[in-house]
GROMACS .gro file of C-alpha atoms in nm:
model
  271
    1UNK     CA    1   1.582   2.684  -0.264
    2UNK     CA    2   1.529   2.792  -0.624
    3UNK     CA    3   1.289   2.608  -0.848
    4UNK     CA    4   1.455   2.397  -1.120
    5UNK     CA    5   1.351   2.633  -1.400
    6UNK     CA    6   1.555   2.462  -1.674
    7UNK     CA    7   1.368   2.131  -1.644
    8UNK     CA    8   1.035   2.307  -1.607
    9UNK     CA    9   1.108   2.518  -1.916
   10UNK     CA   10   1.206   2.208  -2.115
   11UNK     CA   11   0.877   2.040  -2.022
   12UNK     CA   12   0.687   2.356  -2.118
   13UNK     CA   13   0.857   2.372  -2.460
   14UNK     CA   14   0.777   2.003  -2.522
   15UNK     CA   15   0.408   2.049  -2.444
   16UNK     CA   16   0.392   2.372  -2.646
   17UNK     CA   17   0.541   2.191  -2.944
   18UNK     CA   18   0.272   1.922  -2.919
   19UNK     CA   19  -0.001   2.184  -2.898
   20UNK     CA   20   0.137   2.368  -3.201
   21UNK     CA   21   0.148   2.044  -3.401
   22UNK     CA   22  -0.223   1.994  -3.335
   23UNK     CA   23  -0.286   2.358  -3.423
   24UNK     CA   24  -0.142   2.297  -3.769
   25UNK     CA   25  -0.421   2.045  -3.827
   26UNK     CA   26  -0.680   2.321  -3.787
   27UNK     CA   27  -0.841   2.209  -3.463
   28UNK     CA   28  -1.001   2.481  -3.250
   29UNK     CA   29  -0.872   2.612  -2.918
   30UNK     CA   30  -1.009   2.693  -2.574
   31UNK     CA   31  -0.837   2.887  -2.296
   32UNK     CA   32  -0.928   2.913  -1.931
   33UNK     CA   33  -0.830   2.975  -1.571
   34UNK     CA   34  -0.879   2.748  -1.270
   35UNK     CA   35  -0.862   2.814  -0.897
   36UNK     CA   36  -0.963   2.629  -0.584
   37UNK     CA   37  -0.873   2.466  -0.251
   38UNK     CA   38  -0.612   2.191  -0.218
   39UNK     CA   39  -0.602   1.915   0.046
   40UNK     CA   40  -0.243   1.789   0.076
   41UNK     CA   41  -0.193   1.426   0.182
   42UNK     CA   42   0.162   1.400   0.316
   43UNK     CA   43   0.367   1.265   0.608
   44UNK     CA   44   0.241   1.542   0.835
   45UNK     CA   45  -0.027   1.440   1.085
   46UNK     CA   46  -0.214   1.112   1.111
   47UNK     CA   47  -0.324   0.921   0.803
   48UNK     CA   48  -0.702   0.914   0.738
   49UNK     CA   49  -0.758   1.170   1.015
   50UNK     CA   50  -1.025   1.435   0.943
   51UNK     CA   51  -0.840   1.707   1.135
   52UNK     CA   52  -0.523   1.639   0.936
   53UNK     CA   53  -0.706   1.635   0.602
   54UNK     CA   54  -0.897   1.955   0.676
   55UNK     CA   55  -0.611   2.136   0.849
   56UNK     CA   56  -0.343   2.074   0.587
   57UNK     CA   57  -0.531   2.261   0.316
   58UNK     CA   58  -0.403   2.523   0.076
   59UNK     CA   59  -0.496   2.662  -0.263
   60UNK     CA   60  -0.398   2.645  -0.626
   61UNK     CA   61  -0.436   2.844  -0.946
   62UNK     CA   62  -0.362   2.766  -1.308
   63UNK     CA   63  -0.407   2.831  -1.679
   64UNK     CA   64  -0.554   2.560  -1.902
   65UNK     CA   65  -0.561   2.518  -2.278
   66UNK     CA   66  -0.775   2.274  -2.477
   67UNK     CA   67  -0.757   2.129  -2.824
   68UNK     CA   68  -1.114   2.074  -2.942
   69UNK     CA   69  -1.114   1.800  -3.207
   70UNK     CA   70  -1.483   1.842  -3.298
   71UNK     CA   71  -1.442   2.180  -3.466
   72UNK     CA   72  -1.200   2.319  -3.724
   73UNK     CA   73  -1.095   2.682  -3.692
   74UNK     CA   74  -0.956   2.701  -4.046
   75UNK     CA   75  -1.298   2.650  -4.208
   76UNK     CA   76  -1.539   2.733  -3.922
   77UNK     CA   77  -1.691   2.389  -3.963
   78UNK     CA   78  -1.728   2.065  -3.772
   79UNK     CA   79  -1.472   1.790  -3.830
   80UNK     CA   80  -1.565   1.451  -3.970
   81UNK     CA   81  -1.796   1.294  -3.718
   82UNK     CA   82  -1.588   1.029  -3.546
   83UNK     CA   83  -1.628   0.902  -3.192
   84UNK     CA   84  -1.290   1.036  -3.078
   85UNK     CA   85  -1.351   1.384  -3.220
   86UNK     CA   86  -1.693   1.408  -3.055
   87UNK     CA   87  -1.598   1.275  -2.711
   88UNK     CA   88  -1.238   1.372  -2.634
   89UNK     CA   89  -1.042   1.693  -2.574
   90UNK     CA   90  -0.672   1.737  -2.505
   91UNK     CA   91  -0.601   1.958  -2.204
   92UNK     CA   92  -0.265   2.116  -2.126
   93UNK     CA   93  -0.200   2.307  -1.806
   94UNK     CA   94   0.047   2.511  -1.610
   95UNK     CA   95  -0.047   2.558  -1.245
   96UNK     CA   96   0.084   2.641  -0.900
   97UNK     CA   97  -0.028   2.528  -0.555
   98UNK     CA   98   0.083   2.600  -0.200
   99UNK     CA   99  -0.015   2.437   0.129
  100UNK     CA  100   0.099   2.510   0.485
  101UNK     CA  101   0.153   2.187   0.679
  102UNK     CA  102   0.127   2.101   1.048
  103UNK     CA  103   0.091   1.792   1.262
  104UNK     CA  104  -0.260   1.709   1.377
  105UNK     CA  105  -0.416   1.416   1.561
  106UNK     CA  106  -0.362   1.208   1.872
  107UNK     CA  107   0.017   1.251   1.896
  108UNK     CA  108  -0.009   1.629   1.940
  109UNK     CA  109  -0.323   1.634   2.157
  110UNK     CA  110  -0.323   1.859   2.465
  111UNK     CA  111  -0.281   1.561   2.699
  112UNK     CA  112   0.043   1.462   2.523
  113UNK     CA  113   0.314   1.619   2.740
  114UNK     CA  114   0.624   1.440   2.611
  115UNK     CA  115   0.919   1.605   2.441
  116UNK     CA  116   0.836   1.416   2.123
  117UNK     CA  117   0.485   1.560   2.123
  118UNK     CA  118   0.635   1.908   2.161
  119UNK     CA  119   0.873   1.840   1.873
  120UNK     CA  120   0.576   1.758   1.651
  121UNK     CA  121   0.377   2.061   1.766
  122UNK     CA  122   0.663   2.299   1.686
  123UNK     CA  123   0.743   2.141   1.347
  124UNK     CA  124   0.569   2.294   1.045
  125UNK     CA  125   0.629   2.307   0.675
  126UNK     CA  126   0.503   2.425   0.340
  127UNK     CA  127   0.456   2.242   0.013
  128UNK     CA  128   0.483   2.458  -0.299
  129UNK     CA  129   0.461   2.307  -0.645
  130UNK     CA  130   0.471   2.420  -1.007
  131UNK     CA  131   0.294   2.181  -1.245
  132UNK     CA  132   0.297   2.147  -1.619
  133UNK     CA  133   0.137   1.863  -1.807
  134UNK     CA  134  -0.140   1.720  -2.022
  135UNK     CA  135  -0.461   1.525  -1.969
  136UNK     CA  136  -0.697   1.354  -2.209
  137UNK     CA  137  -1.057   1.439  -2.119
  138UNK     CA  138  -1.345   1.205  -2.205
  139UNK     CA  139  -1.699   1.345  -2.244
  140UNK     CA  140  -1.971   1.075  -2.243
  141UNK     CA  141  -2.210   1.321  -2.408
  142UNK     CA  142  -2.154   1.465  -2.754
  143UNK     CA  143  -1.918   1.763  -2.756
  144UNK     CA  144  -2.097   1.893  -3.067
  145UNK     CA  145  -2.433   1.877  -2.889
  146UNK     CA  146  -2.297   2.062  -2.588
  147UNK     CA  147  -2.137   2.332  -2.806
  148UNK     CA  148  -2.467   2.381  -2.988
  149UNK     CA  149  -2.656   2.422  -2.660
  150UNK     CA  150  -2.852   2.096  -2.681
  151UNK     CA  151  -2.783   2.048  -2.311
  152UNK     CA  152  -2.634   2.269  -2.040
  153UNK     CA  153  -2.408   2.018  -1.863
  154UNK     CA  154  -2.120   1.815  -2.005
  155UNK     CA  155  -1.969   1.575  -1.747
  156UNK     CA  156  -1.617   1.447  -1.809
  157UNK     CA  157  -1.335   1.233  -1.672
  158UNK     CA  158  -0.966   1.279  -1.743
  159UNK     CA  159  -0.632   1.109  -1.704
  160UNK     CA  160  -0.281   1.235  -1.771
  161UNK     CA  161   0.068   1.310  -1.645
  162UNK     CA  162   0.218   1.627  -1.498
  163UNK     CA  163   0.579   1.726  -1.444
  164UNK     CA  164   0.618   1.881  -1.097
  165UNK     CA  165   0.883   2.118  -0.967
  166UNK     CA  166   0.854   2.118  -0.588
  167UNK     CA  167   1.001   2.365  -0.341
  168UNK     CA  168   0.925   2.269   0.022
  169UNK     CA  169   1.011   2.467   0.333
  170UNK     CA  170   1.073   2.335   0.686
  171UNK     CA  171   1.041   2.525   1.016
  172UNK     CA  172   1.093   2.428   1.379
  173UNK     CA  173   1.064   2.638   1.696
  174UNK     CA  174   1.137   2.352   1.937
  175UNK     CA  175   1.326   2.444   2.257
  176UNK     CA  176   1.463   2.153   2.460
  177UNK     CA  177   1.363   2.144   2.827
  178UNK     CA  178   1.659   1.921   2.911
  179UNK     CA  179   1.958   2.137   3.020
  180UNK     CA  180   2.187   1.837   2.966
  181UNK     CA  181   2.075   1.798   2.607
  182UNK     CA  182   2.021   2.146   2.458
  183UNK     CA  183   1.922   2.192   2.096
  184UNK     CA  184   2.010   2.438   1.824
  185UNK     CA  185   1.677   2.624   1.807
  186UNK     CA  186   1.546   2.669   1.454
  187UNK     CA  187   1.818   2.460   1.290
  188UNK     CA  188   1.658   2.197   1.065
  189UNK     CA  189   1.993   2.014   1.045
  190UNK     CA  190   1.978   1.937   1.418
  191UNK     CA  191   1.800   1.597   1.454
  192UNK     CA  192   1.721   1.677   1.818
  193UNK     CA  193   1.466   1.932   1.692
  194UNK     CA  194   1.244   1.665   1.536
  195UNK     CA  195   1.049   1.354   1.634
  196UNK     CA  196   1.303   1.109   1.773
  197UNK     CA  197   1.147   0.796   1.617
  198UNK     CA  198   1.224   0.932   1.273
  199UNK     CA  199   1.558   0.818   1.135
  200UNK     CA  200   1.827   1.077   1.050
  201UNK     CA  201   1.779   1.233   0.708
  202UNK     CA  202   1.398   1.244   0.723
  203UNK     CA  203   1.389   1.625   0.692
  204UNK     CA  204   1.489   1.825   0.384
  205UNK     CA  205   1.403   2.162   0.231
  206UNK     CA  206   1.575   2.076  -0.098
  207UNK     CA  207   1.391   2.159  -0.420
  208UNK     CA  208   1.345   1.889  -0.680
  209UNK     CA  209   1.139   1.760  -0.969
  210UNK     CA  210   0.921   1.457  -1.018
  211UNK     CA  211   0.643   1.317  -1.235
  212UNK     CA  212   0.287   1.267  -1.123
  213UNK     CA  213  -0.027   1.090  -1.238
  214UNK     CA  214  -0.335   1.314  -1.255
  215UNK     CA  215  -0.697   1.205  -1.278
  216UNK     CA  216  -1.015   1.408  -1.241
  217UNK     CA  217  -1.391   1.400  -1.270
  218UNK     CA  218  -1.606   1.705  -1.330
  219UNK     CA  219  -1.852   1.883  -1.549
  220UNK     CA  220  -1.885   2.190  -1.767
  221UNK     CA  221  -2.183   2.424  -1.767
  222UNK     CA  222  -2.266   2.612  -2.088
  223UNK     CA  223  -2.262   2.981  -1.998
  224UNK     CA  224  -2.279   3.115  -2.352
  225UNK     CA  225  -2.193   3.000  -2.704
  226UNK     CA  226  -1.827   3.091  -2.647
  227UNK     CA  227  -1.782   3.029  -2.275
  228UNK     CA  228  -1.825   2.757  -2.011
  229UNK     CA  229  -1.800   2.730  -1.637
  230UNK     CA  230  -1.620   2.423  -1.507
  231UNK     CA  231  -1.581   2.231  -1.182
  232UNK     CA  232  -1.360   1.927  -1.139
  233UNK     CA  233  -1.216   1.723  -0.857
  234UNK     CA  234  -0.853   1.628  -0.915
  235UNK     CA  235  -0.651   1.346  -0.763
  236UNK     CA  236  -0.275   1.381  -0.814
  237UNK     CA  237  -0.020   1.119  -0.705
  238UNK     CA  238   0.347   1.222  -0.695
  239UNK     CA  239   0.633   0.984  -0.769
  240UNK     CA  240   0.824   1.139  -0.478
  241UNK     CA  241   0.780   1.151  -0.101
  242UNK     CA  242   0.987   1.469  -0.058
  243UNK     CA  243   0.745   1.735  -0.187
  244UNK     CA  244   0.647   1.822   0.172
  245UNK     CA  245   1.005   1.825   0.309
  246UNK     CA  246   0.941   1.514   0.523
  247UNK     CA  247   1.007   1.149   0.438
  248UNK     CA  248   1.022   0.927   0.745
  249UNK     CA  249   1.021   0.549   0.726
  250UNK     CA  250   0.772   0.456   0.999
  251UNK     CA  251   0.490   0.214   0.903
  252UNK     CA  252   0.247   0.508   0.888
  253UNK     CA  253   0.437   0.642   0.585
  254UNK     CA  254   0.322   0.393   0.322
  255UNK     CA  255   0.262   0.620   0.023
  256UNK     CA  256   0.425   0.902  -0.165
  257UNK     CA  257   0.275   1.250  -0.133
  258UNK     CA  258  -0.054   1.315  -0.310
  259UNK     CA  259  -0.321   1.582  -0.317
  260UNK     CA  260  -0.686   1.647  -0.389
  261UNK     CA  261  -0.773   1.972  -0.566
  262UNK     CA  262  -1.125   2.105  -0.620
  263UNK     CA  263  -1.107   2.330  -0.927
  264UNK     CA  264  -1.346   2.603  -1.033
  265UNK     CA  265  -1.279   2.734  -1.382
  266UNK     CA  266  -1.386   2.962  -1.664
  267UNK     CA  267  -1.325   2.843  -2.023
  268UNK     CA  268  -1.339   3.068  -2.332
  269UNK     CA  269  -1.356   2.939  -2.691
  270UNK     CA  270  -1.090   3.117  -2.896
  271UNK     CA  271  -1.200   2.991  -3.237
   0.00000   0.00000   0.00000
């Protein structure tokens, strides 16, 4: 299914307009790239299972932009020293992540010989998301001091909201062993291909959009006067349970989809 580009474009224009409004005030800019592994927490596998958490892992990449309130590009000077200016940055981002999904854990173990176990083993999926959004980053240490090289590390925490365009895929290779109840192999519309305790309508490869809450903790390392290295650990909670193409209603499905993303980044100071 195609990504909902109109809604994603509208969100991009809105964020760009906000960034441009801050630019008119003379604040300085930073631009960077991020990349790293993603652990997807979905309805695949067993909740809180190490094999599930480590097996359903993918990767993500993105471009980030910062408004630095502590420095003015129009006069090459520091702004009035206020707590907000010296401890906060506004981060905007557009990113993409993809994770292949399978069932892990006790229900697909080798000693499980039931048809339902085979249905789970032959069911796989893929979560693919485009993100665009903003976060407010808080730096406990002085941003001015870090920029001037007073110290090498600048830890931070952030909180914000991202608009997500998701595009899941669903695959099954299940072949029924019951000649009296054959299945339509590969057809995701055939409920006989999937775990029988799931209610009808639990599988979908439809694209969609949703909002998400994003929080992270991390640190910057001063590489040079005009560049930093960055690492941060992101937690992102979606307001949808369909981003993985699976939304069953068993008691084990208590939360919407969410992910953990370990980012490594390079940030360059534009002005």
